[in-house]
Amino acid sequence: MNVFKHEIINDIVIIDGLSRSGKFYLGKIISGIQGLEYFIPNSEAERIIQINEAGTLTDHDAASLLTVAINEAIYSMAIGRNINMRFDDGSSILNSFEKDLYLRRQNTGSSGDNGLKTVTDNKRSSVIMLHQSLRTIDMIKSSMPKSKIINLRRHPIDLVYSWIKRGWGSRYGSDSLSFDAVYEHEKGLVPYYAKEWAEDYLSSNDYEKVIKSIVYMTEEESAVITSKQYDICCVYYDNLIEEPMHEVSKICTFLNRLPHASIYKTVETERRDTSFLSQREMKMKYISSGIQDKILFKKLVNLGMIYEENINKESE
């Protein structure tokens, strides 16, 4: 017996990308596009996707449960329930140019179908943030057929460095603040995405675990983007920092929507000055000092070169 599958309430925009790729930064910017709700991180949806990716939840049941999770998130946002108002949190509605709208929802008490009308009658699209979910794109599309996916890509060297600094070579299963699905192997615990190559993962040191994870997910992500290129809008973090309005224009074209006038203020507020080249030289030295497998490091460097080539193509 399969889980019953509902229909999704409204059109969905998905922000996706590997962890630490800058999705909260992107979310704050694109939520300034007309007709988009402020973005919603949804951990329940992510764990459904993770368990499905690991092969322990069928595509049909995963799609059905994902629809329920997303619909509940949409409804909660529409009626002002569970709204994040923490001042220094990127997902807080206080960062939205429409923060007064969300505060009104919270205070008016509308619920049921009347509450949903604030979204559906105005043809607003909900924005859902996911992490590294492209490998399950077919299942996601069966749950949300009209969803549009914006994938944020970041230089593999930057990702590896950030993951190492955050302790993602050792935190899985040992840290109560690690919320991803973790699987039990006879030799130890592995994150959901490494279930099929658990022994290789567990035989590596912390630095190598991170590199192998980023290499694996980047290659898988690239394969999906190549095969589904018309369904996905790729945004590169370097370009988002250095030419944000160019990326906003590309996203607006993909979504067939216009930017709100407030987006320029958001971009200016969120602008970050950084020297990618000099920082990466430092990061490469730091990463290479902690690994024994130099062939693995070379593979990471080659992935970085591909990333840089893709940025150059975008600029042509």
PDB file of N, CA, C and O in Angstrom, residues 25-32 38 95-97 245 260-271:
ATOM      1  N   TYR A  25      22.380  33.632   1.358  1.00  0.00           N
ATOM      2  CA  TYR A  25      22.693  34.896   0.674  1.00  0.00           C
ATOM      3  C   TYR A  25      21.850  35.035  -0.593  1.00  0.00           C
ATOM      4  O   TYR A  25      21.220  36.080  -0.832  1.00  0.00           O
ATOM      5  N   LEU A  26      21.803  33.965  -1.387  1.00  0.00           N
ATOM      6  CA  LEU A  26      20.988  33.974  -2.600  1.00  0.00           C
ATOM      7  C   LEU A  26      19.508  34.128  -2.261  1.00  0.00           C
ATOM      8  O   LEU A  26      18.781  34.870  -2.926  1.00  0.00           O
ATOM      9  N   GLY A  27      19.064  33.418  -1.209  1.00  0.00           N
ATOM     10  CA  GLY A  27      17.652  33.472  -0.833  1.00  0.00           C
ATOM     11  C   GLY A  27      17.189  34.867  -0.479  1.00  0.00           C
ATOM     12  O   GLY A  27      16.105  35.303  -0.870  1.00  0.00           O
ATOM     13  N   LYS A  28      18.017  35.601   0.264  1.00  0.00           N
ATOM     14  CA  LYS A  28      17.646  36.969   0.641  1.00  0.00           C
ATOM     15  C   LYS A  28      17.524  37.862  -0.595  1.00  0.00           C
ATOM     16  O   LYS A  28      16.673  38.750  -0.636  1.00  0.00           O
ATOM     17  N   ILE A  29      18.367  37.604  -1.588  1.00  0.00           N
ATOM     18  CA  ILE A  29      18.333  38.431  -2.795  1.00  0.00           C
ATOM     19  C   ILE A  29      17.114  38.108  -3.654  1.00  0.00           C
ATOM     20  O   ILE A  29      16.354  39.002  -4.024  1.00  0.00           O
ATOM     21  N   ILE A  30      16.903  36.824  -3.973  1.00  0.00           N
ATOM     22  CA  ILE A  30      15.829  36.513  -4.925  1.00  0.00           C
ATOM     23  C   ILE A  30      14.446  36.625  -4.298  1.00  0.00           C
ATOM     24  O   ILE A  30      13.447  36.684  -5.030  1.00  0.00           O
ATOM     25  N   SER A  31      14.373  36.683  -2.974  1.00  0.00           N
ATOM     26  CA  SER A  31      13.066  36.933  -2.373  1.00  0.00           C
ATOM     27  C   SER A  31      12.625  38.371  -2.603  1.00  0.00           C
ATOM     28  O   SER A  31      11.517  38.755  -2.221  1.00  0.00           O
ATOM     29  N   GLY A  32      13.494  39.177  -3.219  1.00  0.00           N
ATOM     30  CA  GLY A  32      13.125  40.527  -3.640  1.00  0.00           C
ATOM     31  C   GLY A  32      12.589  40.571  -5.059  1.00  0.00           C
ATOM     32  O   GLY A  32      12.458  41.651  -5.634  1.00  0.00           O
ATOM     33  N   TYR A  38       8.977  34.939   0.853  1.00  0.00           N
ATOM     34  CA  TYR A  38      10.311  34.850   1.443  1.00  0.00           C
ATOM     35  C   TYR A  38      10.672  33.383   1.597  1.00  0.00           C
ATOM     36  O   TYR A  38       9.807  32.543   1.849  1.00  0.00           O
ATOM     37  N   ASN A  95      14.314  40.200   7.220  1.00  0.00           N
ATOM     38  CA  ASN A  95      15.169  40.541   6.090  1.00  0.00           C
ATOM     39  C   ASN A  95      14.382  40.786   4.803  1.00  0.00           C
ATOM     40  O   ASN A  95      14.954  41.182   3.796  1.00  0.00           O
ATOM     41  N   SER A  96      13.094  40.523   4.835  1.00  0.00           N
ATOM     42  CA  SER A  96      12.262  40.667   3.642  1.00  0.00           C
ATOM     43  C   SER A  96      11.784  42.105   3.480  1.00  0.00           C
ATOM     44  O   SER A  96      11.441  42.769   4.465  1.00  0.00           O
ATOM     45  N   PHE A  97      11.723  42.566   2.228  1.00  0.00           N
ATOM     46  CA  PHE A  97      11.163  43.898   1.990  1.00  0.00           C
ATOM     47  C   PHE A  97       9.665  43.912   2.273  1.00  0.00           C
ATOM     48  O   PHE A  97       9.051  44.976   2.385  1.00  0.00           O
ATOM     49  N   MET A 245      23.523  41.897  -9.943  1.00  0.00           N
ATOM     50  CA  MET A 245      22.345  42.250 -10.740  1.00  0.00           C
ATOM     51  C   MET A 245      22.307  41.477 -12.064  1.00  0.00           C
ATOM     52  O   MET A 245      21.234  41.216 -12.602  1.00  0.00           O
ATOM     53  N   HIS A 260      11.566  43.470  -7.796  1.00  0.00           N
ATOM     54  CA  HIS A 260      10.961  44.584  -7.075  1.00  0.00           C
ATOM     55  C   HIS A 260      12.020  45.670  -6.914  1.00  0.00           C
ATOM     56  O   HIS A 260      13.223  45.379  -6.856  1.00  0.00           O
ATOM     57  N   ALA A 261      11.591  46.901  -6.820  1.00  0.00           N
ATOM     58  CA  ALA A 261      12.548  48.009  -6.693  1.00  0.00           C
ATOM     59  C   ALA A 261      13.445  47.858  -5.469  1.00  0.00           C
ATOM     60  O   ALA A 261      14.598  48.308  -5.463  1.00  0.00           O
ATOM     61  N   SER A 262      12.959  47.182  -4.437  1.00  0.00           N
ATOM     62  CA  SER A 262      13.722  47.025  -3.200  1.00  0.00           C
ATOM     63  C   SER A 262      14.929  46.105  -3.360  1.00  0.00           C
ATOM     64  O   SER A 262      15.820  46.097  -2.502  1.00  0.00           O
ATOM     65  N   ILE A 263      14.980  45.353  -4.440  1.00  0.00           N
ATOM     66  CA  ILE A 263      16.057  44.378  -4.591  1.00  0.00           C
ATOM     67  C   ILE A 263      17.421  45.056  -4.685  1.00  0.00           C
ATOM     68  O   ILE A 263      18.435  44.505  -4.260  1.00  0.00           O
ATOM     69  N   TYR A 264      17.441  46.260  -5.211  1.00  0.00           N
ATOM     70  CA  TYR A 264      18.708  46.987  -5.334  1.00  0.00           C
ATOM     71  C   TYR A 264      19.270  47.329  -3.959  1.00  0.00           C
ATOM     72  O   TYR A 264      20.484  47.251  -3.731  1.00  0.00           O
ATOM     73  N   LYS A 265      18.378  47.673  -3.026  1.00  0.00           N
ATOM     74  CA  LYS A 265      18.811  47.960  -1.660  1.00  0.00           C
ATOM     75  C   LYS A 265      19.326  46.684  -0.991  1.00  0.00           C
ATOM     76  O   LYS A 265      20.341  46.693  -0.283  1.00  0.00           O
ATOM     77  N   THR A 266      18.610  45.567  -1.240  1.00  0.00           N
ATOM     78  CA  THR A 266      19.036  44.291  -0.665  1.00  0.00           C
ATOM     79  C   THR A 266      20.410  43.900  -1.173  1.00  0.00           C
ATOM     80  O   THR A 266      21.280  43.480  -0.404  1.00  0.00           O
ATOM     81  N   VAL A 267      20.620  44.037  -2.477  1.00  0.00           N
ATOM     82  CA  VAL A 267      21.911  43.704  -3.072  1.00  0.00           C
ATOM     83  C   VAL A 267      23.017  44.557  -2.467  1.00  0.00           C
ATOM     84  O   VAL A 267      24.106  44.065  -2.140  1.00  0.00           O
ATOM     85  N   GLU A 268      22.739  45.840  -2.307  1.00  0.00           N
ATOM     86  CA  GLU A 268      23.751  46.742  -1.753  1.00  0.00           C
ATOM     87  C   GLU A 268      24.046  46.397  -0.283  1.00  0.00           C
ATOM     88  O   GLU A 268      25.208  46.397   0.148  1.00  0.00           O
ATOM     89  N   THR A 269      23.008  46.055   0.459  1.00  0.00           N
ATOM     90  CA  THR A 269      23.178  45.692   1.865  1.00  0.00           C
ATOM     91  C   THR A 269      23.979  44.406   2.015  1.00  0.00           C
ATOM     92  O   THR A 269      24.824  44.274   2.914  1.00  0.00           O
ATOM     93  N   GLU A 270      23.723  43.456   1.110  1.00  0.00           N
ATOM     94  CA  GLU A 270      24.342  42.138   1.219  1.00  0.00           C
ATOM     95  C   GLU A 270      25.683  42.043   0.482  1.00  0.00           C
ATOM     96  O   GLU A 270      26.345  41.008   0.554  1.00  0.00           O
ATOM     97  N   ARG A 271      26.062  43.082  -0.223  1.00  0.00           N
ATOM     98  CA  ARG A 271      27.295  43.027  -1.024  1.00  0.00           C
ATOM     99  C   ARG A 271      28.507  42.695  -0.160  1.00  0.00           C
ATOM    100  O   ARG A 271      28.660  43.193   0.942  1.00  0.00           O
TER     101      ARG A 271
END
